[in-house]
Short mmCIF file of C-alpha atoms and ligand atoms in Angstrom, two decimals:
data_model
loop_
_atom_site.label_atom_id
_atom_site.label_comp_id
_atom_site.label_asym_id
_atom_site.label_seq_id
_atom_site.Cartn_x
_atom_site.Cartn_y
_atom_site.Cartn_z
CA MET A 1 -10.74 -32.13 30.32
CA LYS A 2 -9.91 -35.55 31.72
CA VAL A 3 -11.81 -38.48 31.43
CA LEU A 4 -11.92 -42.41 32.94
CA CYS A 5 -13.79 -44.19 30.12
CA PHE A 6 -15.82 -47.49 30.49
CA GLY A 7 -17.57 -49.03 27.90
CA VAL A 8 -20.27 -51.76 28.37
CA GLY A 9 -21.23 -54.73 25.98
CA GLN A 10 -20.34 -54.29 22.22
CA ALA A 11 -21.66 -50.88 21.22
CA GLY A 12 -19.94 -49.75 24.67
CA GLY A 13 -17.15 -51.12 23.56
CA ASN A 14 -16.63 -50.44 20.22
CA VAL A 15 -17.27 -46.50 20.67
CA LEU A 16 -14.73 -46.53 23.11
CA ASP A 17 -12.14 -47.95 21.02
CA ALA A 18 -13.00 -45.35 18.17
CA LEU A 19 -12.65 -42.75 20.96
CA LEU A 20 -9.04 -43.85 22.04
CA ARG A 21 -8.22 -44.27 18.17
CA TYR A 22 -9.42 -40.78 17.59
CA GLU A 23 -7.33 -39.39 20.60
CA GLN A 24 -4.43 -40.94 18.98
CA ARG A 25 -4.68 -40.10 15.48
CA THR A 26 -5.51 -36.14 17.05
CA ASN A 27 -2.46 -36.35 19.32
CA ALA A 28 -4.37 -35.73 22.36
CA ASP A 29 -4.48 -36.48 25.78
CA TYR A 30 -7.62 -36.74 27.63
CA VAL A 31 -8.42 -40.31 28.30
CA VAL A 32 -6.75 -41.26 31.62
CA ASP A 33 -7.59 -44.98 31.14
CA ALA A 34 -10.39 -46.87 29.49
CA VAL A 35 -11.83 -49.88 30.64
CA ALA A 36 -14.21 -52.35 28.67
CA TYR A 37 -16.86 -55.40 30.50
CA ASN A 38 -19.04 -57.65 28.77
CA THR A 39 -20.94 -61.04 29.38
CA ALA A 40 -19.55 -61.98 25.94
CA SER A 41 -15.56 -62.82 25.65
CA ALA A 42 -15.38 -62.90 22.10
CA ASP A 43 -16.83 -59.16 22.00
CA LEU A 44 -13.85 -58.25 24.11
CA ARG A 45 -11.15 -60.11 21.85
CA GLY A 46 -12.56 -57.77 19.08
CA LEU A 47 -11.77 -54.73 20.78
CA ASP A 48 -8.44 -52.90 19.16
CA LEU A 49 -6.86 -50.26 21.58
CA VAL A 50 -8.55 -50.89 24.65
CA PRO A 51 -5.68 -52.41 26.88
CA GLU A 52 -6.15 -56.60 27.22
CA GLU A 53 -5.53 -56.13 30.93
CA ASN A 54 -8.79 -53.72 31.27
CA ARG A 55 -10.75 -56.03 29.62
CA ILE A 56 -13.26 -57.67 32.12
CA LEU A 57 -15.61 -60.28 31.28
CA PHE A 58 -18.71 -60.85 33.54
CA GLY A 59 -21.17 -63.19 34.74
CA ALA A 60 -19.12 -66.03 33.31
CA ASP A 61 -20.70 -68.44 36.26
CA GLU A 62 -23.72 -67.75 34.62
CA VAL A 63 -23.50 -67.29 30.77
CA SER A 64 -20.04 -69.00 29.87
CA GLY A 65 -18.91 -65.84 28.14
CA HIS A 66 -21.83 -66.51 25.58
CA GLY A 67 -23.40 -63.27 26.30
CA VAL A 68 -26.70 -62.50 27.47
CA GLY A 69 -28.21 -62.19 23.88
CA ALA A 70 -30.83 -58.79 24.32
CA ASP A 71 -31.80 -59.86 27.89
CA ASN A 72 -30.76 -56.41 29.57
CA GLU A 73 -32.71 -57.87 32.76
CA LEU A 74 -30.66 -61.14 33.05
CA ALA A 75 -27.39 -58.36 32.31
CA ALA A 76 -28.41 -55.75 35.13
CA GLU A 77 -28.50 -59.17 37.48
CA LEU A 78 -25.70 -60.13 36.69
CA ALA A 79 -23.45 -57.12 36.71
CA GLU A 80 -25.07 -56.50 40.23
CA ARG A 81 -24.14 -59.79 41.34
CA ASP A 82 -20.57 -59.48 39.90
CA SER A 83 -20.02 -55.62 41.37
CA ARG A 84 -16.79 -56.39 43.02
CA GLN A 85 -15.42 -57.88 39.25
CA LEU A 86 -16.85 -54.83 37.23
CA LEU A 87 -15.38 -52.38 40.21
CA ARG A 88 -11.87 -53.96 39.74
CA GLY A 89 -12.14 -52.23 36.44
CA THR A 90 -10.67 -49.26 38.31
CA ASP A 91 -8.27 -50.91 40.50
CA GLY A 92 -4.52 -49.07 39.39
CA ALA A 93 -6.94 -46.92 37.42
CA PRO A 94 -5.37 -43.32 37.82
CA THR A 95 -9.15 -42.29 39.05
CA SER A 96 -7.90 -38.93 41.07
CA THR A 97 -6.69 -37.46 37.73
CA ALA A 98 -10.18 -37.73 36.13
CA ASP A 99 -12.51 -34.76 35.81
CA ALA A 100 -15.06 -37.17 34.74
CA PHE A 101 -16.29 -40.86 34.52
CA LEU A 102 -18.19 -41.84 31.04
CA ILE A 103 -20.00 -45.05 30.80
CA PHE A 104 -20.43 -45.93 27.02
CA ALA A 105 -23.23 -47.84 25.84
CA GLY A 106 -26.00 -49.15 23.42
CA LEU A 107 -29.35 -49.02 25.46
CA GLY A 108 -31.06 -50.95 22.82
CA GLY A 109 -29.18 -54.76 23.32
CA GLY A 110 -28.46 -56.56 26.18
CA THR A 111 -24.87 -56.24 28.14
CA GLY A 112 -24.93 -52.63 27.69
CA SER A 113 -28.40 -51.52 28.68
CA GLY A 114 -28.81 -53.52 31.20
CA ALA A 115 -25.31 -53.49 33.23
CA ALA A 116 -24.20 -49.78 32.10
CA PRO A 117 -26.96 -48.06 34.63
CA VAL A 118 -25.44 -50.79 37.48
CA LEU A 119 -22.03 -49.93 36.82
CA ALA A 120 -22.74 -46.03 37.03
CA LYS A 121 -24.56 -46.67 40.72
CA HIS A 122 -21.80 -48.45 42.15
CA LEU A 123 -19.45 -45.52 40.92
CA GLN A 124 -21.54 -43.00 42.02
CA ARG A 125 -21.10 -44.34 45.69
CA ILE A 126 -17.62 -44.41 45.24
CA TYR A 127 -16.31 -41.23 43.32
CA GLU A 128 -16.81 -37.69 43.95
CA GLN A 129 -16.50 -37.25 40.34
CA PRO A 130 -19.26 -36.48 38.08
CA ILE A 131 -20.15 -39.52 35.71
CA TYR A 132 -21.82 -39.32 32.81
CA GLY A 133 -23.57 -41.85 29.80
CA VAL A 134 -23.13 -42.16 26.45
CA GLY A 135 -26.56 -43.93 25.73
CA ILE A 136 -26.61 -44.88 22.29
CA LEU A 137 -30.47 -45.28 21.09
CA PRO A 138 -31.53 -47.86 18.44
CA ALA A 139 -32.97 -47.00 14.68
CA ALA A 140 -36.96 -47.68 14.66
CA ASP A 141 -36.15 -50.86 12.31
CA GLU A 142 -33.92 -52.22 14.90
CA GLY A 143 -37.31 -53.61 16.37
CA ALA A 144 -39.47 -53.03 18.76
CA LEU A 145 -37.65 -55.76 21.55
CA TYR A 146 -34.59 -52.77 21.10
CA SER A 147 -36.58 -50.05 22.14
CA ARG A 148 -38.43 -51.41 25.08
CA ASN A 149 -35.03 -51.99 26.36
CA ALA A 150 -33.62 -49.18 25.26
CA ALA A 151 -36.40 -46.57 26.74
CA ARG A 152 -36.01 -48.37 29.92
CA SER A 153 -32.61 -48.26 30.24
CA LEU A 154 -32.47 -44.52 29.17
CA LYS A 155 -34.58 -43.68 32.32
CA THR A 156 -32.65 -45.62 34.52
CA PHE A 157 -29.24 -43.83 32.87
CA VAL A 158 -30.68 -40.83 33.23
CA ASP A 159 -31.56 -41.47 37.11
CA VAL A 160 -28.27 -42.76 38.03
CA THR A 161 -25.66 -40.30 35.93
CA ASP A 162 -24.77 -37.00 36.20
CA HIS A 163 -26.19 -36.45 32.60
CA VAL A 164 -26.59 -38.84 29.34
CA PHE A 165 -24.69 -37.84 26.11
CA ALA A 166 -27.29 -39.85 23.91
CA PHE A 167 -26.67 -40.59 20.20
CA ASP A 168 -29.58 -41.76 18.13
CA ASN A 169 -28.55 -44.49 15.34
CA GLY A 170 -31.80 -44.22 13.59
CA ALA A 171 -30.75 -40.39 12.59
CA TRP A 172 -27.36 -41.43 11.69
CA ALA A 173 -27.90 -44.30 9.22
CA ASN A 174 -29.15 -42.96 5.78
CA ALA A 175 -32.47 -44.14 4.43
CA GLY A 176 -32.55 -47.76 3.35
CA GLU A 177 -28.94 -48.69 4.74
CA ASP A 178 -28.33 -51.81 7.22
CA VAL A 179 -27.60 -49.79 10.55
CA SER A 180 -24.44 -52.23 11.57
CA ALA A 181 -23.25 -51.16 8.46
CA ALA A 182 -23.02 -47.91 9.32
CA HIS A 183 -21.63 -48.24 12.89
CA ASP A 184 -17.88 -47.72 11.89
CA SER A 185 -19.34 -44.15 10.15
CA MET A 186 -21.42 -43.20 13.22
CA ASN A 187 -18.99 -43.82 15.57
CA GLU A 188 -16.35 -41.47 13.92
CA GLU A 189 -19.00 -38.99 14.20
CA LEU A 190 -19.89 -39.75 17.82
CA VAL A 191 -16.24 -39.18 18.89
CA ARG A 192 -15.28 -36.54 17.09
CA ARG A 193 -17.67 -34.35 18.65
CA LEU A 194 -17.01 -36.37 22.01
CA GLY A 195 -13.12 -35.64 21.40
CA ILE A 196 -13.33 -32.07 20.62
CA LEU A 197 -15.22 -31.21 23.65
CA PHE A 198 -12.89 -33.18 26.15
CA ALA A 199 -9.70 -32.04 24.10
CA SER A 200 -11.04 -28.37 24.52
CA GLY A 201 -9.27 -26.46 27.25
CA GLU A 202 -6.45 -29.26 27.44
CA VAL A 203 -3.11 -27.29 26.63
CA SER A 204 -1.72 -28.49 23.47
CA GLU A 205 1.55 -30.12 22.07
CA SER A 206 2.24 -26.75 21.04
CA GLY A 207 1.37 -25.47 24.49
CA THR A 208 -0.91 -23.17 22.63
CA VAL A 209 -4.42 -22.37 25.16
CA GLY A 210 -6.75 -20.21 23.58
CA GLU A 211 -7.72 -16.87 25.12
CA SER A 212 -11.09 -17.85 26.42
CA VAL A 213 -10.68 -21.63 26.68
CA VAL A 214 -13.40 -23.73 27.35
CA ASP A 215 -12.20 -25.86 30.58
CA SER A 216 -13.55 -28.51 32.06
CA SER A 217 -15.77 -26.54 34.61
CA GLU A 218 -17.39 -25.30 31.70
CA VAL A 219 -17.93 -28.68 30.21
CA ILE A 220 -19.41 -29.65 34.21
CA ASN A 221 -21.65 -26.55 34.58
CA THR A 222 -23.47 -27.39 31.51
CA LEU A 223 -24.26 -30.84 32.30
CA ARG A 224 -24.85 -29.93 35.64
CA GLY A 225 -28.52 -30.71 36.91
CA GLY A 226 -28.46 -33.71 34.85
CA GLY A 227 -31.03 -35.43 32.06
CA ILE A 228 -30.15 -35.69 28.16
CA SER A 229 -27.86 -33.71 26.13
CA THR A 230 -27.07 -33.60 22.01
CA ILE A 231 -24.30 -32.29 20.20
CA GLY A 232 -24.18 -30.13 17.06
CA TYR A 233 -20.83 -29.89 15.21
CA ALA A 234 -19.59 -28.83 11.93
CA ALA A 235 -16.41 -27.21 10.31
CA SER A 236 -15.49 -24.88 6.98
CA GLU A 237 -12.06 -25.84 5.26
CA LEU A 238 -9.87 -23.05 5.51
CA PRO A 239 -8.37 -21.48 2.12
CA GLU A 240 -4.57 -21.90 1.53
CA SER A 241 -2.55 -19.35 3.31
CA ASP A 242 -0.97 -16.37 1.05
CA ASP A 243 2.29 -16.39 2.75
CA GLY A 244 3.33 -19.85 1.24
CA GLY A 245 3.84 -21.74 4.05
CA GLY A 246 0.67 -23.19 4.17
CA PHE A 247 -1.68 -23.14 7.59
CA SER A 248 1.02 -25.43 9.74
CA ILE A 249 3.69 -22.69 9.36
CA LYS A 250 1.65 -19.78 9.89
CA GLY A 251 0.00 -21.54 12.99
CA LEU A 252 3.38 -22.09 14.43
CA LEU A 253 5.02 -18.85 13.60
CA GLY A 254 1.98 -17.62 16.64
CA GLY A 255 -0.74 -16.58 13.52
CA GLY A 256 -0.31 -12.93 12.20
CA SER A 257 -4.38 -12.11 12.37
CA SER A 258 -3.14 -9.65 9.46
CA SER A 259 -3.52 -12.10 6.97
CA VAL A 260 -7.19 -13.14 8.19
CA ASP A 261 -9.92 -11.22 6.90
CA GLU A 262 -11.87 -10.20 9.78
CA LEU A 263 -15.42 -10.90 8.00
CA ASP A 264 -14.36 -13.59 6.70
CA SER A 265 -13.50 -15.06 9.87
CA ILE A 266 -16.89 -14.00 11.30
CA ASN A 267 -19.46 -15.29 8.84
CA ARG A 268 -17.35 -18.21 8.91
CA ILE A 269 -17.76 -19.09 12.70
CA THR A 270 -21.29 -18.01 12.96
CA THR A 271 -22.66 -19.98 9.48
CA GLN A 272 -20.70 -22.99 10.99
CA THR A 273 -22.73 -22.36 14.22
CA ARG A 274 -26.08 -21.98 12.33
CA LYS A 275 -25.19 -25.25 10.79
CA ALA A 276 -23.86 -27.17 13.75
CA VAL A 277 -27.20 -26.17 15.79
CA LEU A 278 -29.73 -26.84 12.66
CA GLY A 279 -27.73 -29.85 11.06
CA ARG A 280 -27.81 -33.39 12.04
CA LEU A 281 -27.32 -33.38 16.68
CA THR A 282 -26.42 -36.34 17.87
CA LEU A 283 -29.88 -36.79 18.90
CA PRO A 284 -32.53 -34.90 17.04
CA CYS A 285 -34.44 -32.55 19.63
CA ASP A 286 -36.63 -29.33 19.33
CA VAL A 287 -33.49 -27.01 20.55
CA ASP A 288 -35.90 -24.68 22.40
CA SER A 289 -36.07 -27.17 25.17
CA ALA A 290 -32.29 -26.93 25.91
CA SER A 291 -31.79 -25.88 29.07
CA ARG A 292 -28.00 -24.90 28.60
CA GLY A 293 -25.83 -24.78 25.85
CA LEU A 294 -21.72 -24.81 25.54
CA VAL A 295 -20.20 -23.46 21.97
CA VAL A 296 -16.53 -24.39 21.52
CA VAL A 297 -15.02 -23.06 18.48
CA SER A 298 -11.60 -24.51 17.21
CA GLY A 299 -9.09 -23.61 14.60
CA PRO A 300 -5.76 -22.12 14.03
CA PRO A 301 -5.84 -18.88 16.62
CA GLU A 302 -5.75 -16.04 14.08
CA TRP A 303 -8.98 -17.31 13.07
CA LEU A 304 -10.93 -17.28 16.29
CA ASN A 305 -12.46 -14.05 16.32
CA ARG A 306 -13.73 -13.31 19.58
CA LYS A 307 -16.70 -11.25 18.52
CA ALA A 308 -17.82 -13.86 16.03
CA ILE A 309 -17.50 -16.43 19.11
CA GLU A 310 -19.82 -14.04 21.08
CA ARG A 311 -22.19 -13.29 18.63
CA SER A 312 -22.61 -17.50 17.52
CA ARG A 313 -22.85 -17.97 21.60
CA THR A 314 -25.91 -14.79 21.69
CA TRP A 315 -27.26 -16.71 18.84
CA VAL A 316 -27.48 -20.47 20.73
CA GLU A 317 -29.15 -18.15 23.55
CA GLU A 318 -31.51 -16.99 21.25
CA GLN A 319 -32.31 -20.40 19.80
CA THR A 320 -32.60 -22.45 22.75
CA GLY A 321 -34.56 -19.45 25.37
CA SER A 322 -31.55 -20.47 27.58
CA MET A 323 -29.89 -17.43 29.23
CA GLU A 324 -27.14 -20.24 30.38
CA VAL A 325 -25.05 -20.46 27.34
CA ARG A 326 -21.05 -20.75 27.38
CA GLY A 327 -18.43 -20.10 24.74
CA GLY A 328 -15.38 -20.12 24.23
CA ASP A 329 -12.36 -21.33 22.10
CA TYR A 330 -10.17 -24.20 21.14
CA PRO A 331 -6.91 -23.36 19.27
CA LEU A 332 -5.65 -25.84 16.92
CA PRO A 333 -2.66 -24.35 15.30
CA GLU A 334 -2.24 -26.91 12.68
CA SER A 335 -5.59 -27.60 11.80
CA ASN A 336 -6.94 -26.10 8.46
CA HIS A 337 -10.78 -25.81 9.63
CA VAL A 338 -12.67 -23.84 11.76
CA GLY A 339 -15.15 -26.02 13.45
CA VAL A 340 -18.07 -24.76 15.94
CA LEU A 341 -19.12 -27.35 18.52
CA VAL A 342 -22.39 -26.88 20.27
CA LEU A 343 -23.24 -29.02 23.19
CA LEU A 344 -27.03 -28.69 23.95
CA GLY A 345 -27.64 -29.63 27.93
CA ASP A 346 -30.68 -31.11 29.64
CA VAL A 347 -33.17 -31.19 26.29
CA SER A 348 -36.41 -31.78 27.26
CA ARG A 349 -38.34 -32.33 23.63
CA SER A 350 -37.26 -35.19 21.40
CA ASP A 351 -39.35 -36.65 18.98
CA ARG A 352 -37.04 -39.51 18.60
CA VAL A 353 -36.84 -40.35 22.47
CA ALA A 354 -40.96 -40.33 22.52
CA GLU A 355 -40.82 -42.73 19.16
CA VAL A 356 -38.76 -44.88 20.96
CA ARG A 357 -40.67 -44.62 24.02
CA SER A 358 -44.10 -45.36 22.42
CA THR A 359 -42.87 -48.27 20.31
CA ALA A 360 -41.63 -49.56 24.29
CA VAL A 361 -45.14 -49.09 25.49
CA GLU A 362 -46.58 -51.31 22.69
CA ALA A 363 -44.47 -54.04 22.58
CA GLU A 364 -44.91 -53.95 26.73
CA ARG A 365 -48.77 -54.43 25.84
CA ASP A 366 -48.66 -56.75 23.36
CA ARG A 367 -45.97 -59.20 25.63
CA ARG A 368 -48.53 -58.47 28.12
CA ASP A 369 -51.60 -59.60 26.15
CA ARG A 370 -49.93 -62.32 25.12
CA GLU A 371 -49.14 -63.56 28.47
CA ALA A 372 -52.87 -62.51 29.17
CA ASP A 373 -54.40 -64.78 26.57
CA GLU A 374 -51.84 -67.71 27.61
CA THR A 375 -52.76 -67.49 31.11
CA SER A 376 -56.11 -66.03 32.13
CA ALA A 377 -58.43 -63.32 31.05
CA ASP A 378 -57.48 -61.53 34.18
CA ALA A 379 -53.79 -61.81 33.95
CA GLY A 380 -53.64 -58.58 32.13
CA GLY A 381 -55.17 -56.70 34.88
CA ASP A 382 -53.87 -52.99 34.44
CA ALA A 383 -50.96 -53.75 32.39
CA GLU A 384 -51.30 -49.95 30.90
CA GLY A 385 -50.59 -48.37 34.36
CA VAL A 386 -47.70 -50.67 35.00
CA VAL A 387 -46.46 -49.75 31.54
CA ASP A 388 -46.42 -45.86 32.03
CA GLU A 389 -45.46 -46.26 35.32
CA ARG A 390 -42.11 -48.27 34.08
CA LEU A 391 -41.13 -46.26 31.10
CA ASP A 392 -42.37 -42.92 32.63
CA THR A 393 -39.03 -40.77 32.45
P1 GDP B 401 -24.75 -55.62 24.47
O1 GDP B 401 -23.51 -56.33 23.70
O2 GDP B 401 -25.83 -56.68 24.47
O3 GDP B 401 -24.50 -54.70 24.82
O4 GDP B 401 -25.55 -55.40 22.88
P2 GDP B 401 -25.38 -54.15 21.42
O5 GDP B 401 -23.99 -53.12 22.11
O6 GDP B 401 -24.76 -54.67 20.26
O7 GDP B 401 -26.36 -53.13 21.34
C1 GDP B 401 -27.53 -53.14 20.44
C2 GDP B 401 -27.45 -51.58 19.75
O8 GDP B 401 -26.33 -51.06 19.74
C3 GDP B 401 -28.14 -51.66 18.59
O9 GDP B 401 -28.97 -50.78 18.64
C4 GDP B 401 -27.05 -51.65 17.85
O10 GDP B 401 -26.95 -50.77 16.36
C5 GDP B 401 -25.86 -51.09 18.88
N1 GDP B 401 -24.55 -51.06 18.05
C6 GDP B 401 -23.69 -52.14 18.05
N2 GDP B 401 -22.56 -51.87 17.99
C7 GDP B 401 -22.50 -50.30 17.46
C8 GDP B 401 -21.58 -49.52 16.97
O11 GDP B 401 -20.35 -50.02 17.48
N3 GDP B 401 -22.00 -48.37 16.88
C9 GDP B 401 -23.09 -47.83 16.98
N4 GDP B 401 -23.41 -46.44 17.00
N5 GDP B 401 -24.35 -48.78 17.73
C10 GDP B 401 -23.49 -50.08 17.71
#
């Protein structure tokens, strides 16, 4: 599945850079172009693989390249005012070769949180392809302001995109660990999942296409209807092959299912499927609240047992209670792992999203109380109603 990628703000740019690095490392080719936006010129300079000419500074007249801090309303305003400048990012990009557009942003900060939904809205007006957000939620200990920004931005992002892939920094930072110290490793986890999703169905270097590959329409159909999705992934290392040739040679020779024990293959695939769903998801959520699902099993072709893939798909249907779970394979002749990726689309219950929202409601209430104290007693008015209405998803 070919994607045209946009990274907005610091987190957005970093994750985009990480995806490009992962694509390079895995010899894949699914990013048709990559554009980064920021109000802070230093953040754009810090990027690595996004081409220099695709790094776009906006709002420079107002904030002189110094960024907007955590003021996402200002970022949204600047993006709206500079919308032509934002759309310049697609000039010269091979837009027609993209199956989908992808917008990465940290939702708790300023630039990405405010400007990513504005960019999505403008791209939606012009292009026919689906536009997906990749929204990063702040950890609870990053403060109430970040939660407030994230709650409001997530709601808008979901409204103006065709789906939001959510990633929760809170779920991925280890206890007691500084969230910013964990950004690189979290980005790796996120881009591995996205990379596998987009690479599956693309013809690999060796020309191998699976028996029931996941093509872009399967991904698009899983995401159809909008909402928030989460991704699980688990992999198991394969034993050395006993033909003395290692994985790659056996794979390059076209496999040879005789050397793979069928039961072993079935067990590995079904076990990794359970681990993917019941382990750490990009966004922790109630699995049975997902509307649709997609299971992608990757590994050397001789390990991709169709019975097991079907069994895994059925298991995910049981867990989600959804009758719309797709499944397919992604052959990787030179891999020494069998991996299972599970995409759960349109999840409606997530304690983390609820937590971000309630922290945001409290923060908004406190802010209005302070404002009311500072002005007159009746200025507080109907703060709760206003807050709930603004945050209601
Ligand atoms: P912006 O530049 O104003 O859009 O602000 P940021 O992108 O820095 O947004 C702050 C939020 O993004 C916080 O929740 C940070 O923890 C998170 N963040 C910043 N950089 C990264 C990153 O590289 N990876 C991840 N996962 N989160 C990041």
